[in-house]
XYZ file of C-alpha atoms in Angstrom:
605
model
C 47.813 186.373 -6.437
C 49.909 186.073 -3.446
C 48.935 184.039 0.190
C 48.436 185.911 3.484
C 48.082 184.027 6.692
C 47.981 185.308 10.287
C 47.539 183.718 13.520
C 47.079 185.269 17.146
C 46.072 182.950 19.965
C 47.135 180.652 23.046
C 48.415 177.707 20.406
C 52.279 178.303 18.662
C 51.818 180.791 15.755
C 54.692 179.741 13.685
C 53.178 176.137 12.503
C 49.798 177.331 12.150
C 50.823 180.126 9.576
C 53.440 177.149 7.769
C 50.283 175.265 7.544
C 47.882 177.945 6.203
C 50.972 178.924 3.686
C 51.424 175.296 2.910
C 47.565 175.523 1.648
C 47.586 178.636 -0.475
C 50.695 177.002 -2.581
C 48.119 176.401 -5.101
C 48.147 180.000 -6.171
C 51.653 180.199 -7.427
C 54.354 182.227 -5.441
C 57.984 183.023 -6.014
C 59.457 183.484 -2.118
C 57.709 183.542 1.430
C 58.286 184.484 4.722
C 57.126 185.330 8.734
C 56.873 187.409 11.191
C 56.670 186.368 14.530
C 58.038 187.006 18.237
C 61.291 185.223 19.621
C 62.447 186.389 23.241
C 59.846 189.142 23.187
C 61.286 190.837 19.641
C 60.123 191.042 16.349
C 61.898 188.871 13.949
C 61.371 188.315 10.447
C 62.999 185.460 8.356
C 62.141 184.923 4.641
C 63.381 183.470 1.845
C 63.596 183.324 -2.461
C 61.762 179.764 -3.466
C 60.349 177.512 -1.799
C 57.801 177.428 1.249
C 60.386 174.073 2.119
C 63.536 176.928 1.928
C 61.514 179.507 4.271
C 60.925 175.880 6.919
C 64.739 175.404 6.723
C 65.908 178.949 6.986
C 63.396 179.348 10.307
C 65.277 176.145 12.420
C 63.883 175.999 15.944
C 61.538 178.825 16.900
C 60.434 179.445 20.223
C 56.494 179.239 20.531
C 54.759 182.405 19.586
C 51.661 183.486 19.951
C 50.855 185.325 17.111
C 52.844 186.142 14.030
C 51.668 186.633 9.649
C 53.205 184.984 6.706
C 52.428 185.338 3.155
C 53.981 183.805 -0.014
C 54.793 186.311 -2.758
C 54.762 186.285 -6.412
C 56.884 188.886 -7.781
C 55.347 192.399 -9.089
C 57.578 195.207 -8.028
C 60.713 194.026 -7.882
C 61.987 190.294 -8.888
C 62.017 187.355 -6.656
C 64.707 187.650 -3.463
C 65.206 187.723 -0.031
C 64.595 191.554 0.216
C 61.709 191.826 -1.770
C 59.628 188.915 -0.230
C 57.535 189.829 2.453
C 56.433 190.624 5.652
C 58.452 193.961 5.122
C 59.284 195.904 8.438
C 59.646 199.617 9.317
C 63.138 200.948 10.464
C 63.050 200.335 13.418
C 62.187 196.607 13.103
C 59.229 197.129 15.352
C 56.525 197.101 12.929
C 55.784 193.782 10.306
C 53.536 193.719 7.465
C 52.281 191.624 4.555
C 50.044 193.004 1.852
C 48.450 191.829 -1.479
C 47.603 194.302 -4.032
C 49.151 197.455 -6.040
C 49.967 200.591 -4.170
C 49.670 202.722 -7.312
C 51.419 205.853 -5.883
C 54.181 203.890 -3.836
C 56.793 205.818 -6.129
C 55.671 209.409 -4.905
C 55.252 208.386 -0.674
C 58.454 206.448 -1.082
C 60.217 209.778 -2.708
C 58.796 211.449 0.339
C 59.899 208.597 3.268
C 63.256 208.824 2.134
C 63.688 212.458 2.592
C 62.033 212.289 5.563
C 65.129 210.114 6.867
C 63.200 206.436 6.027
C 65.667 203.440 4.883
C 64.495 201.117 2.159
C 66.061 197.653 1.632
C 63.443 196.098 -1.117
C 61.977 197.518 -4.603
C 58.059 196.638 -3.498
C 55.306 198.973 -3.358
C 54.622 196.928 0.283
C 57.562 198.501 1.976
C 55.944 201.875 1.816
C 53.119 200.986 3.981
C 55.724 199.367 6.455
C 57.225 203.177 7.363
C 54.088 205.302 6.699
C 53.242 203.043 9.820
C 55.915 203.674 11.681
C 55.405 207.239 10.743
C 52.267 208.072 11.708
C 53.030 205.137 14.908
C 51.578 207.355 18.203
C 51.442 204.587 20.193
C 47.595 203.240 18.431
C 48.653 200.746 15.745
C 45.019 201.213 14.406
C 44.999 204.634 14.538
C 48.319 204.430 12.424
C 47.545 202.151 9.949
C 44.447 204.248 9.548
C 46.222 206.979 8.546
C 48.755 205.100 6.474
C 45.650 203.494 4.588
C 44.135 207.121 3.457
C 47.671 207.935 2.450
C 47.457 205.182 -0.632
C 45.796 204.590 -3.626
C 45.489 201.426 -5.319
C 44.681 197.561 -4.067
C 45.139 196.319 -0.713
C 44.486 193.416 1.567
C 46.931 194.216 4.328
C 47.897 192.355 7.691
C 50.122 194.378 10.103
C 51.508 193.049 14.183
C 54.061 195.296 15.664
C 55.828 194.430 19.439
C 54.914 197.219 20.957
C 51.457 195.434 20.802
C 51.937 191.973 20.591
C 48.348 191.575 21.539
C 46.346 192.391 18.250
C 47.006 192.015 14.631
C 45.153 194.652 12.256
C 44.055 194.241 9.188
C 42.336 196.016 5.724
C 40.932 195.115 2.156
C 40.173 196.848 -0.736
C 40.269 195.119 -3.938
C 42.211 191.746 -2.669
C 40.229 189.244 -0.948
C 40.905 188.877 2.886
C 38.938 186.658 5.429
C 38.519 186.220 9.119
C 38.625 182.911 10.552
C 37.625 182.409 14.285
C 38.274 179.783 16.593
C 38.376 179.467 20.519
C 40.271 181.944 22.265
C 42.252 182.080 18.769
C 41.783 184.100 15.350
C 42.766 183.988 12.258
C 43.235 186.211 9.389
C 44.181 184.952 5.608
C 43.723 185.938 1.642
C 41.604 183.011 1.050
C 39.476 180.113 3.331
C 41.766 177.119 1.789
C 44.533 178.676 4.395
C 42.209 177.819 7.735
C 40.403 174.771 6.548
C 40.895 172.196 9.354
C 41.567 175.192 12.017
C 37.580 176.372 12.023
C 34.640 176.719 9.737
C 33.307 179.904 11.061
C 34.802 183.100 8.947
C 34.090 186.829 8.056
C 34.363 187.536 4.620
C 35.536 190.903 4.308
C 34.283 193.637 2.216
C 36.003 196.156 0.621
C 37.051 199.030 2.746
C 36.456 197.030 5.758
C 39.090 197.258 9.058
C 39.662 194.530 11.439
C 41.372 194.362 14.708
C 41.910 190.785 15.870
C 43.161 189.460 19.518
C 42.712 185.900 20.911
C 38.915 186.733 21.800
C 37.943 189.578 19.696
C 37.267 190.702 16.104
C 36.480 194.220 15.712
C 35.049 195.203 12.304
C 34.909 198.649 11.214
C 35.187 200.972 8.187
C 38.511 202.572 7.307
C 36.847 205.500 9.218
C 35.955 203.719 12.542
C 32.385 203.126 12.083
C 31.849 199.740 13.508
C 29.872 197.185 11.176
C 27.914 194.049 11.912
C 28.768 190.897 9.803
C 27.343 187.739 9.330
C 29.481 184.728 10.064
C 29.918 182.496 6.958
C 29.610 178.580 7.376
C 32.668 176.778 5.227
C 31.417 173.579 4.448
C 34.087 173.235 1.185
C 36.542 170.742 1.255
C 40.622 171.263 0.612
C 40.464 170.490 -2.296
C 37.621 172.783 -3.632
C 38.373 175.371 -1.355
C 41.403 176.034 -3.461
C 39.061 176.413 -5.684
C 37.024 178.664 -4.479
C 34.016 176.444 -4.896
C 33.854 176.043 -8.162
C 34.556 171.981 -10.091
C 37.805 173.155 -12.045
C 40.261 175.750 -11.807
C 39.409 176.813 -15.108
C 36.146 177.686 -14.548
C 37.579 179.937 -11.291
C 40.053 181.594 -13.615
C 37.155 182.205 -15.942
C 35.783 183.919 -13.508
C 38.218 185.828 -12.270
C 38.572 187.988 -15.411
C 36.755 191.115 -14.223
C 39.161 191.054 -11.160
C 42.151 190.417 -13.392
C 41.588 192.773 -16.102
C 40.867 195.773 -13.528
C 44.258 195.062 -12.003
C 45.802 195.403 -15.484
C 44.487 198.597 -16.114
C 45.593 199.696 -12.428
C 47.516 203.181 -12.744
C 47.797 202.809 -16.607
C 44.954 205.136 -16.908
C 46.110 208.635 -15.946
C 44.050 212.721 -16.586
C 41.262 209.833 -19.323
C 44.643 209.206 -20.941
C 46.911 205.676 -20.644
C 50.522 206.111 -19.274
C 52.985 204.157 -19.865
C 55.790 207.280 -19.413
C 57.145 205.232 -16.763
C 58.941 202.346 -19.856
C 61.310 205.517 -20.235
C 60.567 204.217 -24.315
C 58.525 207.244 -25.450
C 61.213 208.617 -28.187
C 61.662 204.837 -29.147
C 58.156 204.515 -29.633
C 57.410 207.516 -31.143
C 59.709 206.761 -33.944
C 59.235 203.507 -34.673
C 58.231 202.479 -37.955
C 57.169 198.719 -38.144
C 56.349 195.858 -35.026
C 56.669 192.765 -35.315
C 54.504 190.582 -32.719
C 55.655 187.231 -32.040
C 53.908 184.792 -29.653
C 52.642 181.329 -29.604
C 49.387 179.781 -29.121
C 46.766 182.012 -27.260
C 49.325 184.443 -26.956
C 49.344 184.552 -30.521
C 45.765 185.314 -30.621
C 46.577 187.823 -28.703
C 48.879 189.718 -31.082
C 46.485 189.236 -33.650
C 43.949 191.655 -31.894
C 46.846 193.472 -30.631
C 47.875 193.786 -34.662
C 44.316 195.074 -35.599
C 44.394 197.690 -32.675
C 47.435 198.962 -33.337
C 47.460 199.211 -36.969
C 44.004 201.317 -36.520
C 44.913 203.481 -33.844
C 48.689 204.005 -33.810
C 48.567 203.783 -37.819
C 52.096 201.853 -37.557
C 52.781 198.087 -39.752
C 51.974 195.452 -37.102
C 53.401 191.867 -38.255
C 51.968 188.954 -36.020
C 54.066 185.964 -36.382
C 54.328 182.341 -34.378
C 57.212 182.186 -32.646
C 58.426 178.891 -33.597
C 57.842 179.776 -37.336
C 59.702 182.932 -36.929
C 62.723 182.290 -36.095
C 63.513 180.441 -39.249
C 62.503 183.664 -41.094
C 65.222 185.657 -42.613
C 64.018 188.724 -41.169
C 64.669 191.884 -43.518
C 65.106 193.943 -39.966
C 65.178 197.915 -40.071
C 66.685 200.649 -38.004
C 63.750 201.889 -35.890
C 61.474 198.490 -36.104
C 59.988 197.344 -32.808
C 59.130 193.698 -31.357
C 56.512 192.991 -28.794
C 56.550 189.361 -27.708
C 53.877 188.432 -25.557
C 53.890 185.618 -23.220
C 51.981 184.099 -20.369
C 54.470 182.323 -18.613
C 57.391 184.218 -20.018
C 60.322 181.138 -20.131
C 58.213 180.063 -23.911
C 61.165 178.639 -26.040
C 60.339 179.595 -29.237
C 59.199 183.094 -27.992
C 62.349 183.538 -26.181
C 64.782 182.317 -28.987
C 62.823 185.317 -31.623
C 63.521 187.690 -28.787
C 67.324 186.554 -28.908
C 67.278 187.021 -32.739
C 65.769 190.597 -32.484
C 68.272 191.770 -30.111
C 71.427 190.332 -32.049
C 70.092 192.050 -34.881
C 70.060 195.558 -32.862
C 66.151 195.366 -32.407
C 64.519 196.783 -29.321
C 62.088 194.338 -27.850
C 59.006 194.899 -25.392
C 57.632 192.077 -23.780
C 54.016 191.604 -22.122
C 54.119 189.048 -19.719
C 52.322 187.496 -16.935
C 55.483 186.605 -14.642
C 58.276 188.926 -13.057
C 61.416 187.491 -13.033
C 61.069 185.159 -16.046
C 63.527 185.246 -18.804
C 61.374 187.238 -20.972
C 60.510 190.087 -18.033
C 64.742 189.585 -18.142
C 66.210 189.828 -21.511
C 63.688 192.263 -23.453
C 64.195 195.836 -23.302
C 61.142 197.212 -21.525
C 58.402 194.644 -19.695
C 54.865 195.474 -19.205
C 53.142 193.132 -16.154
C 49.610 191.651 -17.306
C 49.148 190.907 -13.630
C 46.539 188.064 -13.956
C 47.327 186.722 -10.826
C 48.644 182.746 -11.378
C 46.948 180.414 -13.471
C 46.475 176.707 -12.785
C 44.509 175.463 -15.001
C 46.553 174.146 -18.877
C 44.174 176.550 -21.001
C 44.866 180.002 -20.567
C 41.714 182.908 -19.880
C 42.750 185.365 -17.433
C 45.854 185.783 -18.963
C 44.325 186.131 -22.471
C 41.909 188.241 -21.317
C 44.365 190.732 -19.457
C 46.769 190.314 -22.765
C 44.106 191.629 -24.718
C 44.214 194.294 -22.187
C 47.977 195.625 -22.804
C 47.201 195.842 -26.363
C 44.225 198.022 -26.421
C 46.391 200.011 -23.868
C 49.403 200.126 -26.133
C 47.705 200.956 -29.353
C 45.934 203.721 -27.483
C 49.104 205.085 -25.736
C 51.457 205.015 -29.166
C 48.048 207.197 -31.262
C 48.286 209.515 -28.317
C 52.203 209.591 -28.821
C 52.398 210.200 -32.574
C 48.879 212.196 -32.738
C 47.596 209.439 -35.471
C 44.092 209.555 -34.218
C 41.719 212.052 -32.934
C 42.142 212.969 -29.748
C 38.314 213.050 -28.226
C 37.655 210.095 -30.082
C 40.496 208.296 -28.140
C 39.295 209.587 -24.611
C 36.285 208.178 -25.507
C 37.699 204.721 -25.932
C 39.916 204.853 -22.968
C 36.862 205.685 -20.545
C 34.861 202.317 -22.417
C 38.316 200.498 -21.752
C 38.143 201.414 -17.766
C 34.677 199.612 -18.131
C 35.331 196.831 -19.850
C 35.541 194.708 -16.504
C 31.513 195.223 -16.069
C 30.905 194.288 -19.464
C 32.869 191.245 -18.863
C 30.786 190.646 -15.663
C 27.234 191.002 -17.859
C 29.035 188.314 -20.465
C 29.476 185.526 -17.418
C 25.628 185.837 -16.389
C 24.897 183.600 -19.666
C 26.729 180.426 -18.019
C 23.707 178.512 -17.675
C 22.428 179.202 -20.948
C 25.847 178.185 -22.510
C 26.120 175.509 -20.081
C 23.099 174.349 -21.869
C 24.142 174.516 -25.208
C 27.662 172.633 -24.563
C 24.915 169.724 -23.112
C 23.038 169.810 -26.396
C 25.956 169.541 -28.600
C 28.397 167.236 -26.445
C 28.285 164.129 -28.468
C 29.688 166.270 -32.262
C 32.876 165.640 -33.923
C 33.767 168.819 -35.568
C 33.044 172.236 -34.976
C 33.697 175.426 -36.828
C 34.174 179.386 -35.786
C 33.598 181.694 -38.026
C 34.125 185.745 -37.732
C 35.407 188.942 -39.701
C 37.808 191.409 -38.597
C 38.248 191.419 -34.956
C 35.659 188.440 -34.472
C 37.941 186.421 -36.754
C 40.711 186.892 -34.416
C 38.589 185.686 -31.512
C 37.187 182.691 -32.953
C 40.185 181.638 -33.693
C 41.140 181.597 -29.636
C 37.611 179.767 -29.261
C 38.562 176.643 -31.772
C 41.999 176.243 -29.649
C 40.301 176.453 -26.179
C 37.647 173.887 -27.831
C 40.419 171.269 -29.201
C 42.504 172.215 -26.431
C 40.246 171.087 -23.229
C 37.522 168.609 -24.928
C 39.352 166.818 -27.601
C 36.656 167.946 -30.224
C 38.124 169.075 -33.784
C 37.645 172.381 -33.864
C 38.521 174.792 -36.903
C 38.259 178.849 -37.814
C 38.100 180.919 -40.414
C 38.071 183.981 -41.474
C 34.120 183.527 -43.310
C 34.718 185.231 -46.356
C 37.361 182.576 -47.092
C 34.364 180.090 -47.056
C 33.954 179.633 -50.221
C 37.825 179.121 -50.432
C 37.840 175.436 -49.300
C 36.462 175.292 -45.556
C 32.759 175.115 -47.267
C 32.870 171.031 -48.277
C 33.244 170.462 -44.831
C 29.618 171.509 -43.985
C 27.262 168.857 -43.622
C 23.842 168.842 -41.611
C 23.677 169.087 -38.201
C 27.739 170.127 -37.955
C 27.910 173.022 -35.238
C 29.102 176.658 -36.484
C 29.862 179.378 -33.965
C 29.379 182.521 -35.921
C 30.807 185.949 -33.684
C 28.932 188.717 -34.831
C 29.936 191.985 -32.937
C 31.543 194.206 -35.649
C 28.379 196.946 -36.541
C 30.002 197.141 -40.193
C 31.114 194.010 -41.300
C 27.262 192.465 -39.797
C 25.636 191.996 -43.501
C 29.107 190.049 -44.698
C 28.816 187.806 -41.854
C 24.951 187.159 -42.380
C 25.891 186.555 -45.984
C 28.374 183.593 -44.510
C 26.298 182.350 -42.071
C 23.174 182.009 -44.634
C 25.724 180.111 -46.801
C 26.600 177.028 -44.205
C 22.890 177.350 -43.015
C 21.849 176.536 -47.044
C 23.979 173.433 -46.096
C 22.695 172.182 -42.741
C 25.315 173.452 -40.172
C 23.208 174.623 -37.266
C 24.208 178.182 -36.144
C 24.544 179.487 -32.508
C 25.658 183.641 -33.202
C 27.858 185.724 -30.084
C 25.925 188.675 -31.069
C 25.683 192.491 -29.524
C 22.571 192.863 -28.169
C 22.202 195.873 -30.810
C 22.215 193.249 -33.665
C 20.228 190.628 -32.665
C 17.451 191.557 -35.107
C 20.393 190.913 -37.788
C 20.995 187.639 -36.096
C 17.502 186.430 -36.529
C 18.161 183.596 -38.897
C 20.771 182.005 -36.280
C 19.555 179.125 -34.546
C 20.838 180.112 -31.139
C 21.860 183.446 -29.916
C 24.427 184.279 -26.909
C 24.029 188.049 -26.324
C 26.993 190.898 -25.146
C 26.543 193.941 -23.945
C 26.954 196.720 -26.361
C 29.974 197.544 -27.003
C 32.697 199.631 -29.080
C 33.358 197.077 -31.946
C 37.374 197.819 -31.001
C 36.828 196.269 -27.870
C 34.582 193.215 -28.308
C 37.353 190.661 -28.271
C 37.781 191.013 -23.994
C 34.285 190.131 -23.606
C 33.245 188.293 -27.000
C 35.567 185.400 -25.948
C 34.289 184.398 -22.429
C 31.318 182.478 -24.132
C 34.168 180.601 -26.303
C 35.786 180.055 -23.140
C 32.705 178.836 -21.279
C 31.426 176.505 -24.271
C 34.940 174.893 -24.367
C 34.921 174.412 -20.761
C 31.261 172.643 -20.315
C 32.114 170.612 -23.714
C 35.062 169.336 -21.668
C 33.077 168.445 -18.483
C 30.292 166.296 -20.358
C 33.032 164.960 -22.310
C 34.595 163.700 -19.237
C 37.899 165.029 -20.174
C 40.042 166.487 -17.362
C 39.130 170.023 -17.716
C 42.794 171.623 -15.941
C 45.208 169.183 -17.423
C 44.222 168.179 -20.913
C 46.556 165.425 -22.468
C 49.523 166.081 -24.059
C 49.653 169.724 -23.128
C 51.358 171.779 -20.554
C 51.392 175.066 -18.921
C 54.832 176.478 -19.779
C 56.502 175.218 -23.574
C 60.088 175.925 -22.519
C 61.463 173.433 -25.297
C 61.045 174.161 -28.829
């Protein structure tokens, strides 16, 4: 998620936005720039890297009284001078930053150019810069009004121009976007960290909400004009947890923000009930091919396992899920037509990088699914799909699970629709549960407390165990690492019909087993399972479907989902795993964001 900062006022702009930039660091960002006035012009100065770069490339400004900034991290387009923001119109008169996904920037841009508009970046922003200027009558509201009802997609949108260096204007929908106000000064950002220190007092704007902001004003309407009465919101947050967003750990924010995450993954993928992905160019390749192999490491791993199951059922092709490091010391018997998908959160993972290398010298086309533009993976595979889960902070990865999960329901549904391998009404069907899967993730996070509770009652164990089948074995498998991971408790899965394979001695009384129960068909194996390590004094606590809690009566605790196509429990069956790990961690004392011995990127093997 990128940072947006504006400033208008009697103070000098240019310092004040440095600062607010300076604050929103936190959230990850791959170039930055401003906008402000020198000598009564607009001038824009940005740079690739570095908020420190942008500082040096700026020099001396004269004082300013209002100008925007905003730090970018890279989705159309890779990191650069061009492509960072505030983007400008052609005439240079109009600036503007923007957050978000402008889902049919391809078509308006097609239309801007033959109109006689100049591009200079590959962002979806720059779009919004000359619909501006085009629809510019001399009312900067009333044109970015009209530009507004011209888009589809995301938005939180800051736009100055010199022909009215007196007002900034500003929009939302989808991306957050506040308000601050001060005396005889405003202040407009993308999150409250940015104007801590500046004022307390903020608007917190609501989707579809339009602001226009001078050194004594704030005007709040709808995108229509209809003017709307806010309440002013009282920060009392410090820095620190401000970045935050109020909550204690960046995890548990990131947690949180999977709803938000996962709707901006399915963003324009979902086209007519059907998913798209035309725009790869890959549809022959795809069509033909005849085996994957996924390769990952770690959660990403866990990823491709669900992505394996999904694929295999829907798209009927030979899905092989392999660890990256283990892979590629495999001698691979490679065919003509064979497909890898690596999948990788940061996208610079050694071992993930080096099987991509291998693939490719052996003539293997490789997709990648990735969380970061511009990383070596996004670079060197074939095709790239974006999981756009914003920047994560915290060691132990959920959003960008969560949204990974996401691509792979969305691939396994696109390649059945591709090679006709499953029937068609059944896979609308699944598509229009897949657009609501960010709800069901919503109704999931209401059971915080009660798992909060839980993690309290069994802080003090030594060993824990997941158990699942199918899809639910995949999953627990992502809830023992997130376990071990953040709270330094031994934590093991299995598959629970291989109980009786080994993993069984290990059950004594009182050890904790988290059963996942959410597959209709497989429910009286896993009962069978469950009744076995019960017989043996492991205490049970089943994430169940609310449909088969009467099957789940002889667990000691239950943690209820929605109901829910068994394909698609894994997005929403892992947040309690996620939230169990995290509240073990806090009453553990461990620090919850940067667990020992771990870090966020592996780039060495």
């Amino acid at each position: 998620m990128c940072g947006i900062m504006g400033y208008i006022g009697n103070g000098n702009a240019v310092p004040v936005i440095i600062d607010g930039l300076a604050k929103l660091e936190y959230r990850g960002y791959d170039s930055a720039g401003i906008a402000a006035f020198r000598g009564g012009a607009l001038e824009v100065t940005k740079k690739k890297g570095r908020l420190s770069d942008l500082v040096e490339a700026l020099g001396s400004y004269q004082p300013s009284s209002v100008a925007i900034g905003h730090t970018r991290w890279a989705t159309h387009g890779v990191p650069s001078d061009h492509n960072a923001h505030p983007h400008c119109d052609c005439s240079g008169r109009i600036a503007l930053v923007h957050n978000g996904i402008i889902e049919n920037y391809a078509s308006l841009r097609k239309e801007l150019i033959l109109e006689g508009h100049d591009f200079i970046s590959e962002t979806d922003t720059e779009v919004m810069a000359h619909l501006v200027e085009k629809f510019y009558d001399g009312s900067l509201e009333n044109a970015v009004r009209k530009a507004l009802s011209c888009v589809h997609g995301s938005f939180a949108v800051v736009v100055m121009s010199s022909d009215e260096p007196d007002k900034i204007i500003a929009a939302k929908k989808d991306s957050p976007l506040i308000v601050g106000l001060g005396e005889q000064e405003n202040y407009v950002a993308s999150d409250i960290p940015a104007i801590l220190g500046k004022t307390t007092r903020v608007y917190i704007m609501e989707d579809n909400e339009f602001v226009v902001i001078t050194p004594n004003s704030v005007d709040i309407t709808d995108l229509q004009g209809n003017p709307i009465s806010k309440e002013v919101f009282q920060v009392t947050w410090d820095p620190v947890a401000a970045e935050k967003g109020g909550f204690d750990h960046f995890m548990l924010k990131e947690i949180h923000e999977q709803p938000e995450a996962i709707r901006k993954t399915l963003t324009g993928r979902i086209k007519d009930g059907v998913v798209d992905f035309s725009d790869l160019d890959f549809d022959d390749y795809l069509r033909d091919t005849n085996k994957i192999f996924m390769v990952a490491c770690g959660t990403a791993y866990h990823a491709g396992v669900v992505g394996r199951m999904a694929i295999e059922k829907l798209a009927r092709i030979p899905v092989e899920t392999d660890i990256a490091s283990e892979f590629r010391y495999r001698r691979v018997l490679w065919n003509p037509g064979d497909l890898m998908i690596v999948v990788s959160q940061s996208g610079e993972t050694a071992d993930t990088l080096a099987a991509l290398r291998e693939a490719k010298r052996n003539g293997i086309k490789v997709l990648a699914v990735t969380n970061v533009v511009g990383s070596a993976v996004a670079r060197e595979a074939d095709r790239v799909i974006f999981t756009h889960a914003g920047p994560e902070i915290a060691v132990a990865s959920t959003k960008a699970y969560s949204t990974q999960l996401v691509i792979m329901y969305l691939l396994g549904l696109y390649l059945a629709g591709l090679r006709g391998s499953y029937d068609q009404a059944k896979l609308r069907a699944l598509t229009s549960e897949l657009l609501y899967i960010d709800t069901m993730a919503e109704e999931v996070l209401k059971e915080q407390e009660k798992i909060r509770v839980l993690a309290e009652k069994y802080r003090d164990v030594q060993s824990t165990f997941f158990l699942g089948r199918g899809l639910d074995w995949a999953v627990a498998l992502e809830g023992a690492l997130k376990l071990k991971e953040i709270s330094y408790v031994h934590a093991e899965a299995y598959a629970a019909g291989e109980l009786k394979h080994g993993p069984l001695a290990l059950i004594h009384d009182g050890v904790p087993v988290l059963a996942l129960i959410s597959q209709d068909k497989l429910v009286d194996k896993a009962m069978s399972n469950i009744k076995e390590v019960k017989a043996r004094g492991a205490v049970v606590v089943a994430i169940c479907k609310e449909n088969l809690q009467e099957d789940c009566q002889e667990c000691d605790e239950q943690i209820l989902l929605p109901r829910i196509n068994p394909l698609l429990t894994p997005i929403v069956s892992v947040i309690p795993l996620q939230i169990f790990a995290y509240y073990m961690a806090v009453f553990r004392g461990a620090d919850v964001d940067k667990p020992r011995n771990l870090a966020k990127s592996v780039t060495v093997e």
